[in-house]
Amino acid sequence: MPTTLKDVAERAGVSRSAVSRTFTDGASVSAKMRQRVEKAAKELGYSPNALASSLTTGRTRLIGLVSNNFHNPIFLEVFDLFTRGLQDKGLRPLLVNLTDETDPANSVKMMRQYSADGVIVASSTLPAGFAKAFRDAGIPVVRAFGRPTRAPQAHVVGIDNVEAGRMAATTLVARGYTRLGFMGGPQDATSTQDRMHGFLDELARHPHVTVTHSFADAYSFDAGRQEMLRLLQSSPAQAYFGGDDVLSIGALSAIADHGLRVPDDIGIIGLNDMTMAGWENINLTTIRQPIQQIVTSCIELITGMLDDPDRYPEHRIFACKIIERGTLRHEIHILSSS
Amino acid sequence: MPTTLKDVAERAGVSRSAVSRTFTDGASVSAKMRQRVEKAAKELGYSPNALASSLTTGRTRLIGLVSNNFHNPIFLEVFDLFTRGLQDKGLRPLLVNLTDETDPANSVKMMRQYSADGVIVASSTLPAGFAKAFRDAGIPVVRAFGRPTRAPQAHVVGIDNVEAGRMAATTLVARGYTRLGFMGGPQDATSTQDRMHGFLDELARHPHVTVTHSFADAYSFDAGRQEMLRLLQSSPAQAYFGGDDVLSIGALSAIADHGLRVPDDIGIIGLNDMTMAGWENINLTTIRQPIQQIVTSCIELITGMLDDPDRYPEHRIFACKIIERGTLRHEIHILSSS
DNA sequence: ACTTTCTTTGCAACCGATTGCAAAAATAAT
DNA sequence: ATTATTTTTGCAATCGGTTGCAAAGAAAGT
């Protein structure tokens, strides 16, 4: 059983308050007092019980990190950055796996039980209702990788997926492709909807370009592979914008199996720039989300809310960047129509 | 501010103990009492503060999940399984990223501060000192993916890496390869040491087989790729046992770049069977660790320790299995020496 | 109906800390 | 040296619960 405040107080021959004060900065303690206490504390190997103190201070320094994306490799990176970032600020991530959870109420209850100071909802597929539920429960929340709502109800950090779709479109057009395809993730994922919207919208400005679209069942290798195999049955497009990297890599494998060459026969551009996209035997041209900045922003916002819970909700949207690799041709074809 | 026990007690017109009792199972409460309390609780949206109760019960249901493997994709799977498994038992994982941490004392202090009921050290590269530090601090601990110590000091769950090395050896020998290589991970990782040991030891029983070995700098794609590029400079072996999958996939890319074909020109077998190994455009033959069983066992052991902290430390070692894919030839060559 | 036994309930102390307040000690001002 | 001011310290209440104990109530036994 660990040593408590009282033990230290007794050994140092001082009051319990004195001990408490030496361990809370900004409190009034004389130099000698501090010395005595610190000596006793060291001898006993004392370190204050954060949970007990949370009772009176109302702060646990616990942050719920909730996600349902435990299969997309990009999220390992996300978790890495979040845990490090939070730790650096003296916060502890309480990891919550929402894979089989549909009711926000349960999560709220859980966060309440553990009096989490705040919650970070890191998911591109969870409905906005989750973040909202936390907010309504009075728990500071920031949503990472989500779609901004029209009237900001909670902090949202991420990229503009519509813009990313546009970016994919202009990139493909600039490479001279004229028959394009959008191969999305699940049709009900807002990320897929937005990316498609931006993609199609931009292409509408290029009348000489034709475009088709379809959806894979999930953001997964297999789904991407299946969908691409299907597409390859009948005349496929010259190039595809894949819903995300893992999907695109699945598509790549389908293309290879079909005996076609990338980028000569067919081009593909993904989104995320997850580690594997950079592997030389994958070498996927893709659109990079600035994960590090997104995570940093989230942490900034959540700590901001700890200080001022009534802070106005904010959207922080970052630009993406094309990562040039080997799945898109470089040459610019001269178009007959221009 | 959330409603408390007292609020409920007042609204129900009963004592605080009564409320407490209706929410602790095994406590003596009459049916009508329970009803009244539950009604009031529902009306107020009350749920007990787990942290406050931990003060008296000495149980937080918080489990430290500490790891430093935030770059090996297999660990996303590991985190997924751990979080789900723990949640199912009503435990909450407190994720600790030890990437930049070298001193176990800090982690121990942290776990103490949050009074974690137990700790799971999930890492193949962290020194045994970490687990030991927790144990010495009186915190129940189980080590996943670690090397068993001679006298069990703490629960260890994982595979027998020596045996896995043997398995790789016998597999390669059975395929008729006679010039083999071991391409390990970091030389100081116990997993690499053990795998090599088993591999070489087994091969010693096959005098017609020659073997070389070398090490990559890390369990990473790039390290594997670099090392294989180096090996390809001078006469490479016919087949390699790669330190793990990610390393092996890096090696695969080097081999492809070098214009050699797998498995015709060179064979490779990995270890882990991470998701990407099964991707059709990777298709790595590998040795599978039963991750699910390992995780389940860890959780079983840690919950066991919660009930009986003095339970004898135990090693649970699981067998591995060859996952046949496309990076090893199938034909059995007739050996000149037999 | 009365005692005995068992179950329910409330009181009050406690878990490990923090903090407002007032007394005590140290410093500064006169 | 005395008083006024500031700083340091301890007391005691509190945070949101749990739990041993004894009193009250219900059920069972005779």
XYZ file of C-alpha atoms in Angstrom, chain A:
338
model
C 0.000 0.000 0.000
C 1.450 3.282 -1.113
C 2.341 6.026 1.301
C -0.100 8.844 1.762
C -0.052 12.467 2.585
C -0.632 11.641 6.212
C 2.410 9.391 6.411
C 4.584 12.136 5.076
C 3.053 14.703 7.406
C 3.716 12.529 10.417
C 7.255 11.752 9.484
C 8.012 15.385 8.799
C 6.155 16.408 11.914
C 3.991 18.908 10.122
C 0.373 19.273 9.217
C -1.174 17.524 6.286
C -1.946 20.841 4.668
C 1.715 21.674 4.670
C 2.502 18.556 2.739
C -0.291 19.177 0.314
C 0.979 22.693 -0.243
C 4.487 21.677 -1.061
C 3.090 19.537 -3.823
C 0.764 22.101 -5.317
C 2.558 24.865 -7.061
C 1.537 28.373 -6.360
C 0.873 27.545 -2.746
C 2.485 29.351 0.127
C 5.239 27.343 1.780
C 8.436 28.516 3.370
C 11.736 27.215 2.125
C 12.531 25.196 5.242
C 9.050 23.737 5.357
C 9.393 22.637 1.787
C 12.735 21.069 2.547
C 11.505 19.094 5.502
C 8.527 17.833 3.605
C 10.457 16.957 0.521
C 12.941 15.048 2.562
C 10.264 13.016 4.269
C 8.482 12.469 0.981
C 11.600 11.214 -0.655
C 12.368 8.884 2.183
C 8.932 7.376 1.980
C 8.751 7.389 -1.781
C 5.638 9.434 -1.721
C 3.827 10.696 -4.750
C 0.419 12.296 -4.489
C -2.672 10.412 -5.481
C -3.996 12.214 -8.513
C -7.421 10.670 -8.193
C -7.913 11.696 -4.613
C -6.906 15.219 -5.370
C -9.256 15.274 -8.307
C -12.077 14.994 -5.840
C -11.521 18.451 -4.515
C -9.930 20.116 -7.481
C -12.394 18.783 -9.984
C -9.590 17.968 -12.398
C -8.423 14.470 -13.179
C -6.107 15.289 -16.075
C -7.692 12.294 -17.730
C -8.606 12.746 -21.370
C -10.837 10.283 -23.143
C -9.392 9.291 -26.473
C -12.261 7.695 -28.259
C -12.109 6.109 -31.637
C -13.549 3.333 -33.713
C -10.762 3.240 -36.266
C -8.701 0.365 -35.075
C -8.033 -1.071 -38.462
C -6.717 1.783 -40.494
C -2.940 1.869 -40.036
C -2.946 5.640 -40.106
C -4.522 5.512 -36.694
C -1.545 3.896 -35.100
C 0.283 7.046 -36.032
C -2.601 9.065 -34.693
C -2.537 7.255 -31.374
C 1.175 7.627 -31.155
C 0.998 11.364 -31.645
C -1.930 11.801 -29.327
C -0.463 9.837 -26.474
C 2.866 11.608 -26.713
C 1.268 14.999 -27.090
C -1.034 14.501 -24.148
C 1.682 13.089 -21.970
C 3.817 16.107 -22.689
C 1.089 18.282 -21.232
C 0.733 16.078 -18.181
C -2.518 14.587 -19.400
C -3.400 10.899 -19.464
C -5.237 9.336 -22.344
C -8.013 6.957 -21.453
C -8.421 4.918 -24.587
C -11.943 4.035 -25.584
C -12.662 1.640 -28.392
C -16.035 2.349 -29.885
C -15.912 -0.389 -32.462
C -19.078 -2.103 -31.300
C -20.729 0.891 -29.737
C -23.581 2.765 -31.306
C -25.045 4.673 -28.396
C -23.211 7.839 -27.385
C -24.975 7.748 -24.024
C -22.825 4.847 -22.895
C -19.636 6.649 -23.693
C -20.815 9.755 -21.969
C -21.666 7.792 -18.886
C -18.267 6.178 -18.927
C -16.433 9.458 -19.258
C -18.560 10.799 -16.453
C -17.758 7.883 -14.214
C -14.095 8.519 -14.665
C -14.590 12.276 -14.621
C -12.503 12.770 -17.710
C -11.553 16.403 -18.044
C -12.141 16.241 -21.749
C -12.655 13.996 -24.697
C -11.041 13.738 -28.071
C -13.150 11.947 -30.619
C -10.752 10.739 -33.255
C -12.640 9.227 -36.100
C -13.574 9.882 -39.667
C -16.558 7.621 -39.493
C -18.291 8.245 -36.175
C -21.422 10.351 -36.495
C -21.243 13.898 -35.159
C -23.730 12.815 -32.517
C -20.949 11.434 -30.377
C -19.120 14.686 -30.037
C -22.384 16.470 -29.467
C -23.365 14.084 -26.707
C -20.207 14.880 -24.817
C -20.688 18.564 -25.276
C -24.264 18.370 -24.077
C -23.031 16.541 -21.022
C -20.762 19.463 -20.325
C -17.588 17.602 -21.160
C -15.076 19.559 -23.224
C -14.695 17.832 -26.537
C -12.809 18.154 -29.748
C -13.459 16.134 -32.804
C -10.545 15.113 -34.962
C -10.973 14.114 -38.587
C -14.617 14.995 -38.624
C -16.748 17.105 -40.866
C -17.345 20.618 -39.601
C -20.957 21.393 -38.857
C -22.539 24.549 -40.270
C -22.804 26.238 -36.898
C -19.804 25.152 -34.852
C -21.119 23.227 -31.889
C -17.836 21.763 -30.873
C -14.245 22.103 -31.885
C -13.514 20.263 -35.084
C -10.034 19.739 -36.412
C -9.151 18.161 -39.691
C -8.978 18.716 -43.368
C -11.502 19.995 -45.824
C -12.441 16.825 -47.598
C -14.291 18.691 -50.285
C -11.140 20.616 -51.009
C -9.150 17.405 -50.998
C -11.535 16.035 -53.590
C -10.977 19.113 -55.705
C -7.263 18.733 -55.322
C -7.445 15.164 -56.557
C -9.510 16.315 -59.500
C -7.208 19.122 -60.570
C -4.204 16.883 -60.172
C -5.663 14.177 -62.366
C -6.812 16.679 -64.945
C -3.392 18.299 -65.000
C -1.862 14.953 -65.813
C -4.028 14.774 -68.866
C -6.389 12.035 -67.785
C -9.812 12.511 -69.280
C -11.757 9.466 -68.148
C -11.780 9.493 -64.372
C -13.328 7.523 -61.591
C -13.994 8.062 -57.918
C -13.755 4.925 -55.857
C -15.081 5.922 -52.464
C -15.223 4.346 -49.077
C -18.537 3.544 -47.430
C -21.202 5.691 -48.960
C -22.427 6.932 -45.612
C -19.056 8.151 -44.381
C -19.006 11.916 -44.496
C -15.384 11.839 -45.566
C -16.298 9.866 -48.653
C -19.283 12.063 -49.396
C -17.243 15.220 -49.164
C -14.322 13.943 -51.146
C -16.633 12.827 -53.873
C -18.498 16.068 -53.833
C -15.330 18.092 -54.260
C -14.034 15.746 -56.899
C -17.168 15.815 -59.028
C -17.754 19.461 -58.512
C -14.320 20.381 -59.715
C -14.566 18.077 -62.677
C -17.816 19.711 -63.704
C -15.643 22.652 -64.698
C -13.802 20.447 -67.143
C -16.355 19.455 -69.737
C -13.925 17.325 -71.716
C -13.495 15.037 -68.722
C -15.895 12.223 -67.970
C -16.251 10.719 -64.543
C -17.909 7.786 -62.864
C -18.125 6.893 -59.218
C -18.711 3.922 -56.983
C -18.214 2.894 -53.397
C -16.345 0.231 -51.543
C -17.935 -1.352 -48.495
C -15.364 -0.129 -46.016
C -12.106 1.697 -45.747
C -10.185 -1.514 -46.084
C -7.767 -3.272 -48.393
C -10.207 -6.001 -49.260
C -13.049 -3.652 -49.995
C -10.809 -1.604 -52.270
C -9.572 -4.675 -54.000
C -13.049 -6.061 -54.534
C -14.392 -2.840 -55.854
C -11.517 -2.403 -58.260
C -11.867 -5.973 -59.467
C -15.457 -5.182 -60.216
C -14.560 -1.983 -61.997
C -12.027 -3.794 -64.123
C -14.737 -6.067 -65.472
C -16.069 -3.407 -67.765
C -14.154 -0.541 -69.280
C -12.412 1.094 -66.328
C -11.416 4.743 -66.123
C -7.922 5.963 -66.935
C -7.338 7.040 -63.374
C -9.049 6.793 -60.029
C -9.216 8.849 -56.919
C -9.336 6.245 -54.181
C -11.304 6.970 -51.023
C -8.203 6.603 -48.915
C -4.823 4.929 -49.018
C -5.703 1.519 -47.735
C -8.533 1.330 -50.222
C -6.240 2.502 -52.979
C -3.645 -0.072 -52.114
C -6.304 -2.725 -52.350
C -7.196 -1.358 -55.755
C -3.551 -1.454 -56.745
C -3.401 -5.133 -55.974
C -6.492 -5.762 -58.075
C -4.968 -3.860 -60.940
C -1.766 -5.853 -60.732
C -3.687 -9.111 -60.660
C -5.524 -8.015 -63.725
C -2.236 -7.698 -65.541
C -2.406 -3.955 -65.923
C 0.479 -1.658 -65.131
C 0.458 1.410 -62.959
C 0.729 4.198 -63.956
C 0.978 3.279 -67.600
C -2.362 1.560 -68.014
C -4.192 3.051 -65.105
C -3.486 5.731 -62.555
C -4.490 6.025 -58.938
C -4.230 8.597 -56.225
C -5.004 7.926 -52.587
C -5.468 10.021 -49.495
C -3.740 9.987 -46.104
C -0.176 9.164 -46.906
C -0.027 6.389 -44.403
C 3.309 4.718 -43.876
C 2.690 1.901 -46.313
C 1.983 4.324 -49.119
C 5.634 5.220 -48.951
C 6.868 1.657 -49.015
C 8.797 1.243 -52.232
C 6.806 -1.779 -53.258
C 3.584 0.175 -52.940
C 4.716 3.651 -53.841
C 1.321 5.232 -53.900
C 0.858 8.796 -55.054
C -1.414 10.311 -52.493
C -2.776 13.355 -50.740
C -1.278 13.874 -47.341
C -3.238 15.003 -44.313
C -1.055 16.874 -41.858
C -1.650 14.440 -39.030
C 0.893 15.971 -36.736
C -0.641 19.412 -37.006
C -4.119 18.057 -36.575
C -3.165 16.255 -33.417
C -1.278 19.217 -32.040
C -4.258 21.436 -32.689
C -6.605 19.070 -30.964
C -4.469 19.024 -27.895
C -4.171 22.772 -27.962
C -7.917 23.131 -28.173
C -8.666 20.621 -25.480
C -6.222 22.175 -23.039
C -7.707 25.515 -23.964
C -11.110 24.263 -22.949
C -9.804 23.038 -19.650
C -8.869 26.599 -18.859
C -11.989 28.124 -20.306
C -14.852 25.703 -20.801
C -16.985 28.334 -22.440
C -14.554 29.104 -25.145
C -16.237 29.427 -28.501
C -16.204 26.294 -30.624
C -13.796 26.531 -33.449
C -13.019 24.744 -36.685
C -9.434 24.253 -37.656
C -9.079 23.070 -41.179
C -5.733 22.270 -42.680
C -4.593 22.145 -46.229
C -3.433 18.913 -47.780
C -0.515 18.289 -50.004
C 0.121 16.019 -52.940
C 2.787 13.442 -52.293
C 4.205 12.521 -55.627
C 5.094 8.890 -56.019
C 4.643 6.260 -58.639
C 0.979 5.674 -59.333
C 0.210 8.665 -61.477
C 1.853 9.475 -64.763
C 3.793 12.695 -64.909
C 3.544 13.732 -68.537
C 1.000 16.271 -69.434
C -0.905 15.156 -72.514
C -1.955 17.744 -74.986
C -5.703 17.744 -75.049
C -7.526 17.794 -78.330
C -10.094 20.220 -77.040
C -7.714 22.966 -76.032
